[in-house]
C-alpha positions as YAML, in Angstrom:
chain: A
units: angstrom
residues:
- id: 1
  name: UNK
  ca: [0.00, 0.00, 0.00]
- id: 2
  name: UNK
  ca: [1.30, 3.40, -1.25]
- id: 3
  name: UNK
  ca: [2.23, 5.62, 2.11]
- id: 4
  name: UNK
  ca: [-0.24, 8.72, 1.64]
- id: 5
  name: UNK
  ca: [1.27, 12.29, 1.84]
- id: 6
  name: UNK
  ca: [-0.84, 15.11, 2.12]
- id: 7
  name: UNK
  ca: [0.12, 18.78, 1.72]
- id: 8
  name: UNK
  ca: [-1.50, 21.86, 3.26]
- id: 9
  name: UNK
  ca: [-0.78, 24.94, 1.39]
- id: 10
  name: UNK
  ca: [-1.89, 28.33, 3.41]
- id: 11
  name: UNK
  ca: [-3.00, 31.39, 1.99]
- id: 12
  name: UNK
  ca: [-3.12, 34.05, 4.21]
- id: 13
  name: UNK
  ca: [-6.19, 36.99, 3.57]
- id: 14
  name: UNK
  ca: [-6.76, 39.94, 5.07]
- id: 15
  name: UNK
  ca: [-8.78, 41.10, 8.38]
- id: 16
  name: UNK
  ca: [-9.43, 44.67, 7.84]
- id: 17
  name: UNK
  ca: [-11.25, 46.59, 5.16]
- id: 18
  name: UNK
  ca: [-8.96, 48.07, 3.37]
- id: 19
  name: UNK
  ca: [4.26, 47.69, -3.62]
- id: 20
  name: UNK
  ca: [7.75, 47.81, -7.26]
- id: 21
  name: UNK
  ca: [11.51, 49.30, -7.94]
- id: 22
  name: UNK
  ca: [11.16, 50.78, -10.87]
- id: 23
  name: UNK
  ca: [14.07, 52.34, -13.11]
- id: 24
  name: UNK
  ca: [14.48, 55.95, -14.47]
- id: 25
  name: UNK
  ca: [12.03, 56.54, -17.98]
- id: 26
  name: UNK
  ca: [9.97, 58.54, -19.69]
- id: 27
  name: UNK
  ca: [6.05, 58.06, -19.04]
- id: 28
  name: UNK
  ca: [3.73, 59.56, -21.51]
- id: 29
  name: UNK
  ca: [0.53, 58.68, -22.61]
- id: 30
  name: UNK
  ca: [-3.03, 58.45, -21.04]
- id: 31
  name: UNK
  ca: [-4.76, 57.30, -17.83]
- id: 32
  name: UNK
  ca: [-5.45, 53.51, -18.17]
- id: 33
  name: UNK
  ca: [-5.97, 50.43, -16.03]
- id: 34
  name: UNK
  ca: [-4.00, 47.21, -15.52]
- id: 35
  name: UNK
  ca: [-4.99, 44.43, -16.26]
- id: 36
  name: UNK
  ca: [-5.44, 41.55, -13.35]
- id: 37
  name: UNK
  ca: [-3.74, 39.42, -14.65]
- id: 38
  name: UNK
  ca: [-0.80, 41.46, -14.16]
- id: 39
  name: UNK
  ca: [-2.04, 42.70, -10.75]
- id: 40
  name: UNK
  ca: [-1.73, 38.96, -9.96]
- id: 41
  name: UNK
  ca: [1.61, 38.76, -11.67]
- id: 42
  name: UNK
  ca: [2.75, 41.02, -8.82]
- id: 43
  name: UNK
  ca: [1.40, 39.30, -6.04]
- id: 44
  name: UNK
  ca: [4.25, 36.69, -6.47]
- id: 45
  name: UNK
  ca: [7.05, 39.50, -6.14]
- id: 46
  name: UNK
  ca: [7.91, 38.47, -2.59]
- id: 47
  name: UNK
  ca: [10.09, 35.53, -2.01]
- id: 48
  name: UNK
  ca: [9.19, 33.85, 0.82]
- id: 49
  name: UNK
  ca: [7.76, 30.18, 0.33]
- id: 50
  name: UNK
  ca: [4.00, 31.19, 1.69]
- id: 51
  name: UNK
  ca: [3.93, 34.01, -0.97]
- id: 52
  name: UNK
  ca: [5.25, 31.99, -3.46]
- id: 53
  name: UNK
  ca: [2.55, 29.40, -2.83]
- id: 54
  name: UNK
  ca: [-0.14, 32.25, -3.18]
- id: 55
  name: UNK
  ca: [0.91, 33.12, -6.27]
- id: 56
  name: UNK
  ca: [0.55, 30.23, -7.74]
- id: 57
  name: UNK
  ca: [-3.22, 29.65, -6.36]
- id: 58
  name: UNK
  ca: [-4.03, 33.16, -7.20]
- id: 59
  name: UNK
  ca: [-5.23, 32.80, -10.52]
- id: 60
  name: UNK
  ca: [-8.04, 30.03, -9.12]
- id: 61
  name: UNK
  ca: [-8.45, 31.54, -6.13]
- id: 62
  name: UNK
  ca: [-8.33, 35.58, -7.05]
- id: 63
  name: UNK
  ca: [-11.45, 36.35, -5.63]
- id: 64
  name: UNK
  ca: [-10.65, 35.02, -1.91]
- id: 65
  name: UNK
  ca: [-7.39, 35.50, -1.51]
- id: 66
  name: UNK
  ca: [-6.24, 39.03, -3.35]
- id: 67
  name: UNK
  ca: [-5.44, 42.12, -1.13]
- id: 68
  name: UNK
  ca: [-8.19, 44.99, -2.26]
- id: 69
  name: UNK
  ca: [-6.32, 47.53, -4.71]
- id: 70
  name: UNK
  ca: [-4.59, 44.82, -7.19]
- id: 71
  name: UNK
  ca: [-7.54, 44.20, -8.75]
- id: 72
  name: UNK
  ca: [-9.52, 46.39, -11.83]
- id: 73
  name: UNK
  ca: [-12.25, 44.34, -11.66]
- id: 74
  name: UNK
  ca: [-13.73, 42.09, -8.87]
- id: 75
  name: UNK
  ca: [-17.59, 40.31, -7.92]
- id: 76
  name: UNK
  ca: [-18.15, 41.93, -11.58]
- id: 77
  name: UNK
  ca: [-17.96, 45.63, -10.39]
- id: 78
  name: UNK
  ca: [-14.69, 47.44, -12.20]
- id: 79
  name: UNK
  ca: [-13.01, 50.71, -12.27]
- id: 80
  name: UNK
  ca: [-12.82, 53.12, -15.62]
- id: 81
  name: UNK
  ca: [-10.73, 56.29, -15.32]
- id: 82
  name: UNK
  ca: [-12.30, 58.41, -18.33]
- id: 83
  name: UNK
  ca: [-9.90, 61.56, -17.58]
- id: 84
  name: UNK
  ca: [-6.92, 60.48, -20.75]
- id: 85
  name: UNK
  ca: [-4.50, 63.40, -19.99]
- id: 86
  name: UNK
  ca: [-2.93, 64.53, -16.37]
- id: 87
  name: UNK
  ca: [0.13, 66.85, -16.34]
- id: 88
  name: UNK
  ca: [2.24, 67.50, -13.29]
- id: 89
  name: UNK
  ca: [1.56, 69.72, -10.93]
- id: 90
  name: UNK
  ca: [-1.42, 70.73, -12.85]
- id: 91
  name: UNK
  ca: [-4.83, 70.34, -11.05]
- id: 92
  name: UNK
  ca: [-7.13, 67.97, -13.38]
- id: 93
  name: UNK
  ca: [-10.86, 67.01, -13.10]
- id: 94
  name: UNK
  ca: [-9.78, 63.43, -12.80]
- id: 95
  name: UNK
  ca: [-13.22, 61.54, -14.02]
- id: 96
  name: UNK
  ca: [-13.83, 57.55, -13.65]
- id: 97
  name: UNK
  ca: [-16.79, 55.47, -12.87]
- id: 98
  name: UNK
  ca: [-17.31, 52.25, -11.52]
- id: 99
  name: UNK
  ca: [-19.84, 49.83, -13.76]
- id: 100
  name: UNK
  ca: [-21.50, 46.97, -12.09]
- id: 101
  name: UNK
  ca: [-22.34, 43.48, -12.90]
- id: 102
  name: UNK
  ca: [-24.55, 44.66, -15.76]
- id: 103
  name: UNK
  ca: [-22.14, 46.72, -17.15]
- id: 104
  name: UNK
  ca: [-23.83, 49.68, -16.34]
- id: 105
  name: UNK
  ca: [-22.35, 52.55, -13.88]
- id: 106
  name: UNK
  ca: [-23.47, 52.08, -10.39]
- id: 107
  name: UNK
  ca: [-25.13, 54.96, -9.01]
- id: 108
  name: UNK
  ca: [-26.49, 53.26, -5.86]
- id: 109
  name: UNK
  ca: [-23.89, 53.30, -2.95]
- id: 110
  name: UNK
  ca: [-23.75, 52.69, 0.38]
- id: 111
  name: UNK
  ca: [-22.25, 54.88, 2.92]
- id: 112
  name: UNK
  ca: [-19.19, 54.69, 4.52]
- id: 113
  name: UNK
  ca: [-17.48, 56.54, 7.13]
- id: 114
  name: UNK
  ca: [-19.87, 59.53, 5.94]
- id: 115
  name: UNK
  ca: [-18.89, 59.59, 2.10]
- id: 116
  name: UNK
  ca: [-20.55, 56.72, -0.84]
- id: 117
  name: UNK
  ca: [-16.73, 56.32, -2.05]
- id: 118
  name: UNK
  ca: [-13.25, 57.18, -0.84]
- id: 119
  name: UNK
  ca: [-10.34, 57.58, -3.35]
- id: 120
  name: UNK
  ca: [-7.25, 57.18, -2.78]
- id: 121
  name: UNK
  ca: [-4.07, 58.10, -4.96]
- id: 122
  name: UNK
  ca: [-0.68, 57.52, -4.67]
- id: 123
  name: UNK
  ca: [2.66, 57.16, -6.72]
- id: 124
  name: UNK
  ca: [4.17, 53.81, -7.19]
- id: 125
  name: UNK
  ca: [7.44, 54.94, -5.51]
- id: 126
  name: UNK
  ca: [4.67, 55.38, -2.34]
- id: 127
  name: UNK
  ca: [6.50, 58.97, -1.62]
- id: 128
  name: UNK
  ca: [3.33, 60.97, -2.73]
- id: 129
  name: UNK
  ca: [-0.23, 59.95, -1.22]
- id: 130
  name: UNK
  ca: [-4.24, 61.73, -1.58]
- id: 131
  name: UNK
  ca: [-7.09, 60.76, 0.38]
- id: 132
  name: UNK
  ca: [-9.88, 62.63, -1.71]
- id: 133
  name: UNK
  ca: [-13.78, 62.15, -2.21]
- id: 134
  name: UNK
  ca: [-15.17, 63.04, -5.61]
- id: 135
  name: UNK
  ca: [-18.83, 63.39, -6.37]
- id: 136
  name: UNK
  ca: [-21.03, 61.53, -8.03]
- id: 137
  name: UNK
  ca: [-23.32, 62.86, -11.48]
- id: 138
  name: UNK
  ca: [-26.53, 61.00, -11.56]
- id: 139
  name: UNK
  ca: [-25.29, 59.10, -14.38]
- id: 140
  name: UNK
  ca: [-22.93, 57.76, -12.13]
- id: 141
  name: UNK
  ca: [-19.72, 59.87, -13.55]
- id: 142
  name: UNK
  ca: [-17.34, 60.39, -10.25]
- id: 143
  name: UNK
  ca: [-15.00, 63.53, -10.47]
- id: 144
  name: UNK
  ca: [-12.28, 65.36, -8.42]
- id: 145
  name: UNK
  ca: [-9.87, 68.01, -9.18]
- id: 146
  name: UNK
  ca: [-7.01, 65.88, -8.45]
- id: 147
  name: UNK
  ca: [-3.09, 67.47, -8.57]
- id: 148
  name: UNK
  ca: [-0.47, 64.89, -9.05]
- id: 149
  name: UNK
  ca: [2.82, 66.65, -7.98]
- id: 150
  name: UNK
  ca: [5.62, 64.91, -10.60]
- id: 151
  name: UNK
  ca: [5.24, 62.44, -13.80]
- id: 152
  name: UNK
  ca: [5.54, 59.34, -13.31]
- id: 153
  name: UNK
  ca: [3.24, 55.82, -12.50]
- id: 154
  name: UNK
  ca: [0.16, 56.51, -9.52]
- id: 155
  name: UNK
  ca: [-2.47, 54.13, -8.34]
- id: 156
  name: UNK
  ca: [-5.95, 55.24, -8.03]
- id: 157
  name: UNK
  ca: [-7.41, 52.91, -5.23]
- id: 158
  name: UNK
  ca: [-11.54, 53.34, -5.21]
- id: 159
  name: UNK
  ca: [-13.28, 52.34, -1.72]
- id: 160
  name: UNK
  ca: [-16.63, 51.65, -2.17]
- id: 161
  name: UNK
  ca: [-19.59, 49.07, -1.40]
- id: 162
  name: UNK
  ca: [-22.38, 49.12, -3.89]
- id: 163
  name: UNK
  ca: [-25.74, 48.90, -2.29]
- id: 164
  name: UNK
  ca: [-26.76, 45.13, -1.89]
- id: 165
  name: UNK
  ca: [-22.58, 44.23, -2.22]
- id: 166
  name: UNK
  ca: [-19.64, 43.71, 0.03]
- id: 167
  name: UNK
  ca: [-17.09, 46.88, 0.01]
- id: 168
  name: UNK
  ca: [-14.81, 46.51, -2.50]
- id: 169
  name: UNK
  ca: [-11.41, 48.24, -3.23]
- id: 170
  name: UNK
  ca: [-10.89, 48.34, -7.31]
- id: 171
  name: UNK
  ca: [-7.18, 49.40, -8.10]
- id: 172
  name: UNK
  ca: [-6.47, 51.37, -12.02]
- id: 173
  name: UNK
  ca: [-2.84, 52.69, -12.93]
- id: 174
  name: UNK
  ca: [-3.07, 56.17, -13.47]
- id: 175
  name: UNK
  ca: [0.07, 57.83, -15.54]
- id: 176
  name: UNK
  ca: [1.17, 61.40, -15.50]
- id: 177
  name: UNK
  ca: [3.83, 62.47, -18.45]
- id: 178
  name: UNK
  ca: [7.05, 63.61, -18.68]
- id: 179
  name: UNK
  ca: [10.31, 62.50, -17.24]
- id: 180
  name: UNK
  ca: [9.90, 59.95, -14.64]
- id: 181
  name: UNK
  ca: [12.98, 59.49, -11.93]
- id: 182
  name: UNK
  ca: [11.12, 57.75, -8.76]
- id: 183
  name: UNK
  ca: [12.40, 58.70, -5.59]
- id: 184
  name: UNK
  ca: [14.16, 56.34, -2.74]
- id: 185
  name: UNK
  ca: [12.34, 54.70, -1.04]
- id: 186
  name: UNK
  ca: [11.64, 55.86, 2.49]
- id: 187
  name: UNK
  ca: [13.63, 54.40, 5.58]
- id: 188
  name: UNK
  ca: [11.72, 52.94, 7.95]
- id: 189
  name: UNK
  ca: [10.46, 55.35, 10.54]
- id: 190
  name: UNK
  ca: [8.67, 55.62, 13.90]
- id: 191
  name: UNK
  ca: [8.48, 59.12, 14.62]
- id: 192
  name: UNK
  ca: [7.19, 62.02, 12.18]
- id: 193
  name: UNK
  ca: [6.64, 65.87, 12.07]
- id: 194
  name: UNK
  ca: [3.65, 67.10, 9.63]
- id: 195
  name: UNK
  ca: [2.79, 71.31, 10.28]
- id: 196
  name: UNK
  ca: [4.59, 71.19, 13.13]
- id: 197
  name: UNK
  ca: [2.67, 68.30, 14.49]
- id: 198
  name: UNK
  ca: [4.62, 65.54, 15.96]
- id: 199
  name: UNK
  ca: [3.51, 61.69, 15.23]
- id: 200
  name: UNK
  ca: [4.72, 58.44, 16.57]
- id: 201
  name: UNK
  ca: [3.83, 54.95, 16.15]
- id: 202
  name: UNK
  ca: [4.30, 52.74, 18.46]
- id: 203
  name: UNK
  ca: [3.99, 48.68, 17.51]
- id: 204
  name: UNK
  ca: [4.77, 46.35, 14.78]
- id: 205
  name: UNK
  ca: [3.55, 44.11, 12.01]
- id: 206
  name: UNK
  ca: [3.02, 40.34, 12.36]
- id: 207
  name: UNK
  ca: [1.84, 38.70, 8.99]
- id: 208
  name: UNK
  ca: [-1.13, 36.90, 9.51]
- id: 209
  name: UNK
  ca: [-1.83, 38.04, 12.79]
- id: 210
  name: UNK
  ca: [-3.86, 40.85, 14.36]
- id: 211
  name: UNK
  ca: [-1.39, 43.78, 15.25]
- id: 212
  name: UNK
  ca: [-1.86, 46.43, 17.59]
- id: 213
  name: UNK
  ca: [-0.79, 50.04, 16.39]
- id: 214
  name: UNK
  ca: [-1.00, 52.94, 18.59]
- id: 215
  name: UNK
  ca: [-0.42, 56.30, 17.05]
- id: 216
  name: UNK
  ca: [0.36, 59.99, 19.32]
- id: 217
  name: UNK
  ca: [0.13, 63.08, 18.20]
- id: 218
  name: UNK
  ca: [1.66, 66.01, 20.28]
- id: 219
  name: UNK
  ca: [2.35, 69.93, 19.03]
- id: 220
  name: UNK
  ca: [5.03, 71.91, 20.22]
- id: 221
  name: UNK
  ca: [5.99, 69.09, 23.00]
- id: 222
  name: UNK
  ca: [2.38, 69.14, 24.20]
- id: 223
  name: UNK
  ca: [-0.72, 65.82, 23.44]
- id: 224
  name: UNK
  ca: [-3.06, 66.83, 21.58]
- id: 225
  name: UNK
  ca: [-5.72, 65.79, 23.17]
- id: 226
  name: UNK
  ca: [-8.71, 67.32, 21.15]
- id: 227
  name: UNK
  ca: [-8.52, 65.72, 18.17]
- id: 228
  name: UNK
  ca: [-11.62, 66.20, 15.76]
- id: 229
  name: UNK
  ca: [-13.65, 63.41, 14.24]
- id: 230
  name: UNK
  ca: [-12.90, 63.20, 10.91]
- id: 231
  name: UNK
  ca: [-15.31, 60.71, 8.29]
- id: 232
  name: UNK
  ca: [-16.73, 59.64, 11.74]
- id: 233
  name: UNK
  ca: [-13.46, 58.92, 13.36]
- id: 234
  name: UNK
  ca: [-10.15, 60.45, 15.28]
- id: 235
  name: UNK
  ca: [-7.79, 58.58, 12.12]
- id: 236
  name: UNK
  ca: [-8.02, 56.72, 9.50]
- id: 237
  name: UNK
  ca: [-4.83, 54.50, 8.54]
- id: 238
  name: UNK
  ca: [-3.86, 53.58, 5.00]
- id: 239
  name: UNK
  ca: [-1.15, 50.98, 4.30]
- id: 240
  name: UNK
  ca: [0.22, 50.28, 1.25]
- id: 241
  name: UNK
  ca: [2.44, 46.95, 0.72]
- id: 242
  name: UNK
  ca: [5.92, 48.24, -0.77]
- id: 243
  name: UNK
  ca: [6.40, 46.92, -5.10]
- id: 244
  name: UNK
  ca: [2.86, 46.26, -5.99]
- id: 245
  name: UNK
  ca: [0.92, 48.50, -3.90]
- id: 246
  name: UNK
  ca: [-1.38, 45.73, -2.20]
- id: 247
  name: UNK
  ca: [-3.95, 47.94, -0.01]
- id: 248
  name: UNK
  ca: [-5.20, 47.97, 3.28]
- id: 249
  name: UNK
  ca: [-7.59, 50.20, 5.04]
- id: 250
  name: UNK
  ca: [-7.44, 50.32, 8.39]
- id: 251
  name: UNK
  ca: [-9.97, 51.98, 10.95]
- id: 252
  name: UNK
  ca: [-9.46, 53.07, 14.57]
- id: 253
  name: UNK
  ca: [-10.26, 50.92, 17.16]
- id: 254
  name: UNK
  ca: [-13.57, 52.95, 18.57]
- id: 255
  name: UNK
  ca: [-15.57, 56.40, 17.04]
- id: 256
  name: UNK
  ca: [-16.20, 59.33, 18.96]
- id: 257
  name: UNK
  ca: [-19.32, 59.57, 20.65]
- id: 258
  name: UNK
  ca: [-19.15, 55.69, 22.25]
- id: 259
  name: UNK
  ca: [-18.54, 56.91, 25.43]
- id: 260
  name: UNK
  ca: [-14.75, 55.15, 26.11]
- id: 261
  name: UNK
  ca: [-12.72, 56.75, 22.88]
- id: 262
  name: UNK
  ca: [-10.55, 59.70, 23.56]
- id: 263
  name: UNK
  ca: [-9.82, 62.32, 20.83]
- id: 264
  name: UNK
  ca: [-6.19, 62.09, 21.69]
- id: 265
  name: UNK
  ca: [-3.67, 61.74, 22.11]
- id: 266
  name: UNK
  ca: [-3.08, 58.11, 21.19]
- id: 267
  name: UNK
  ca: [-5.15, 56.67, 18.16]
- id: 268
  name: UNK
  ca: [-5.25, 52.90, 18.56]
- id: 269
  name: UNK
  ca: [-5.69, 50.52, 15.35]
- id: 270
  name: UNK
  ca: [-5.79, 46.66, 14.40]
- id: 271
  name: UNK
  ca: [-4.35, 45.71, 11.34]
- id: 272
  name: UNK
  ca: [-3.31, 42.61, 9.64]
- id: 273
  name: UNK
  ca: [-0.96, 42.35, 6.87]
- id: 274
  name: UNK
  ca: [-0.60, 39.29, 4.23]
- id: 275
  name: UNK
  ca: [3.02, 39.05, 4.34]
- id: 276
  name: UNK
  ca: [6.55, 40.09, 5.31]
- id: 277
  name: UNK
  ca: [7.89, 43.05, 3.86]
- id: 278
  name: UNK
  ca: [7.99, 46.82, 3.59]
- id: 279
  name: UNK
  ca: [4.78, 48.94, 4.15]
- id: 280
  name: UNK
  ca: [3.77, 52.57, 4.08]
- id: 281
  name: UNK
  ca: [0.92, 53.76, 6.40]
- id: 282
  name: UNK
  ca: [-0.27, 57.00, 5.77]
- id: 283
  name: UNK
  ca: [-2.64, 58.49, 8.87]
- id: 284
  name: UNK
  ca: [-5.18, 61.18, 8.15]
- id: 285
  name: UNK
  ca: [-5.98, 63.35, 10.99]
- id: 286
  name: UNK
  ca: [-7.40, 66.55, 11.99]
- id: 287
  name: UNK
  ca: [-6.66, 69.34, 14.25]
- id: 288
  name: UNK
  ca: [-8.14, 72.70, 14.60]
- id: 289
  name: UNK
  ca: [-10.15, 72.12, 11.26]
- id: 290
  name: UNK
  ca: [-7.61, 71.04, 8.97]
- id: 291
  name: UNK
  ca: [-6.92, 67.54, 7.94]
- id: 292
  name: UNK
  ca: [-2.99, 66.56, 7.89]
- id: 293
  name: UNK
  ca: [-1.30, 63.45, 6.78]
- id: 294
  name: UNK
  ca: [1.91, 61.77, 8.47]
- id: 295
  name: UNK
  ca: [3.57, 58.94, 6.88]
- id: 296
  name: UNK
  ca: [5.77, 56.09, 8.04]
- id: 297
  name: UNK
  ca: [7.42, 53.40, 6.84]
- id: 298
  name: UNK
  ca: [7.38, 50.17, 8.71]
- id: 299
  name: UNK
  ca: [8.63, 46.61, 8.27]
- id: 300
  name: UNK
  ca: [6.33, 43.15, 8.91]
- id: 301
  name: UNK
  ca: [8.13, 40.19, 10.52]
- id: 302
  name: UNK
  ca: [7.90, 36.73, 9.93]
- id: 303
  name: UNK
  ca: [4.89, 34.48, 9.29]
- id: 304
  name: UNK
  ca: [3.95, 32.59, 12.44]
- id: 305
  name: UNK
  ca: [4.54, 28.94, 11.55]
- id: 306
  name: UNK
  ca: [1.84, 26.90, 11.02]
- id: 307
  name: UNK
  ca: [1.63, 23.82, 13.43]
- id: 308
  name: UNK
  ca: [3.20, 21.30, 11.84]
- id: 309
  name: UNK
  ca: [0.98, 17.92, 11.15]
- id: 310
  name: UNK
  ca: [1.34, 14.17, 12.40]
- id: 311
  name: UNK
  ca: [3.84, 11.95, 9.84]
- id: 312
  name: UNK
  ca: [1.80, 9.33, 8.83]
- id: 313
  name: UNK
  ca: [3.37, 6.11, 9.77]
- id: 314
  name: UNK
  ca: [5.56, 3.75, 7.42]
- id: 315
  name: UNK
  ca: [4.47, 0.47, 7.58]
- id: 316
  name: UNK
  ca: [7.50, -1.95, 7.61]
- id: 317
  name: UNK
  ca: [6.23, -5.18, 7.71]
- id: 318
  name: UNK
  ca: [6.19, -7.55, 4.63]
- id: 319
  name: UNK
  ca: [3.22, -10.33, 3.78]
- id: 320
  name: UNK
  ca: [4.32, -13.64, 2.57]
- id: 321
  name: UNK
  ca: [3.64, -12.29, -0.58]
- id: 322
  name: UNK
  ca: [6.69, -9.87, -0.84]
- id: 323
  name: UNK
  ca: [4.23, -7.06, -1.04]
- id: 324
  name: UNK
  ca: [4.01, -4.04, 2.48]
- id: 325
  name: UNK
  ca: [0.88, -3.68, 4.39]
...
């Protein structure tokens, strides 16, 4: 009898709602979207033997297993940038819609932390980042006067649950012309100063687990501890996986009003991230009725090991017969 041998591959998701070096070059041309395929492609970038594994299963398994923002198109809902032209530094009305399983453009959304869809934009060397909210036509055309800073590759990230569907993050490549030279990448960091507002983060990623990150904000040596709810919170945390710009939305763990969350100084949140490697969090908050954004850059650790599983015994005994049993 032939000894049975059973693999387990794991394939580690995400638990919150809720990225590539790239050389010097020219980019010109219009905004356009990427097709999954590649988004998948990309997924397979890091080189550990779990993320190697997903990328093979991705292809069946895209729907389950993808980080929101690698995707164009997912449950049959995709992202169209119409806007064709965006120069640097100039502000655009950057236009898009999102059609639905009919192929028509939703116009029915749900809402979420007080807005129907957030957007999201930043450049694939993660060194420039916008949290923005267009509005919606009734024919379902979203737009947004939207200033990219330098030429070069961006991600447009749209945060959204239809009415009747799960929330969904769609992910289109958005390009901006002229002479591209991407930036270094950002050292890791744990303490930041945005308008003279001091930030620190305090914690650290675990793939696959739940992670605890506690965020303080201070101003001139002194907590701030007024902070104002902003889209129905004290923060809201962005983090972007470092070469192919996997995203993760992360919220604050309470809202104002529940009777136990301060508005300061610390800003607690619970994030889980699919694998090792470099991130980028981005928090929004505000202060005196203006909305500021600090940055970090923060490394994830090891996978925890899964447990390993009981060898199946060898038989070693022989029948009369020659044969094992």
């Amino acid at each position: 009898m032939n000894t049975a041998v059973k693999l387990g591959s794991y394939v580690l998701g995400l638990a919150v709602v809720f990225g590539g070096a790239l050389g010097v070059g020219k980019v010109v041309g219009p905004v356009g979207t990427q097709p999954a395929a590649e988004d998948h492609a990309a997924m397979a970038a890091p080189t550990t033997s779990a993320s190697a594994t997903h990328g093979e299963h991705a292809t069946a398994k895209v729907q389950d297993d993808t980080p929101g923002g690698l995707q164009v198109s997912e449950n049959g809902y995709t992202l169209n940038p119409i806007t064709t032209t965006i120069k640097p530094g100039e502000p655009t009305d950057f236009r898009f819609t999102v059609t639905g399983p009919d192929g028509k453009a939703v116009t029915d959304y749900q809402v979420e932390h007080d807005k129907k869809l957030h957007l999201i934009v930043a450049s694939r060397d993660l060194t420039t980042f916008q949290h923005v909210h267009p509005e919606m036509a009734p024919d379902g055309v979203w737009s947004v006067k939207l200033t990219l800073p330098k030429a070069g590759p961006y991600r447009a990230f749209a945060d959204f649950a239809a009415t009747g569907g799960s929330a969904l993050t769609l992910g289109a490549d958005v390009s901006v012309a002229g002479d591209y030279r991407p930036e270094a990448f950002p050292e890791q960091s744990r303490t930041v100063t945005v308008d003279g507002y001091e930030v620190t983060l305090d914690g650290d990623l675990t793939p696959g687990q739940s992670s605890k990150l506690t965020l303080k904000v201070s101003k001139d040596s002194k907590p701030v501890t007024d902070l104002q709810p902003y889209l129905g919170a004290y923060g809201h945390l962005v983090a972007l996986r470092a070469r192919d710009l996997a995203y993760l939305h992360v919220h604050p763990d309470g809202e104002p009003g529940d009777g136990k969350t301060q508005p300061g100084p610390e800003i607690v949140f619970y994030a889980e991230v699919p694998s090792t490697g470099d991130y980028r969090l981005f928090l929004d908050f505000q202060h005196e009725g203006e909305v500021r954004t600090a940055d970090f850059t923060l490394g994830a650790g090891e996978r925890p090991q899964a447990p390993a599983s009981e060898p199946t015994p060898t038989p070693t005994g022989h029948g009369d017969d020659g044969h094992s049993h």
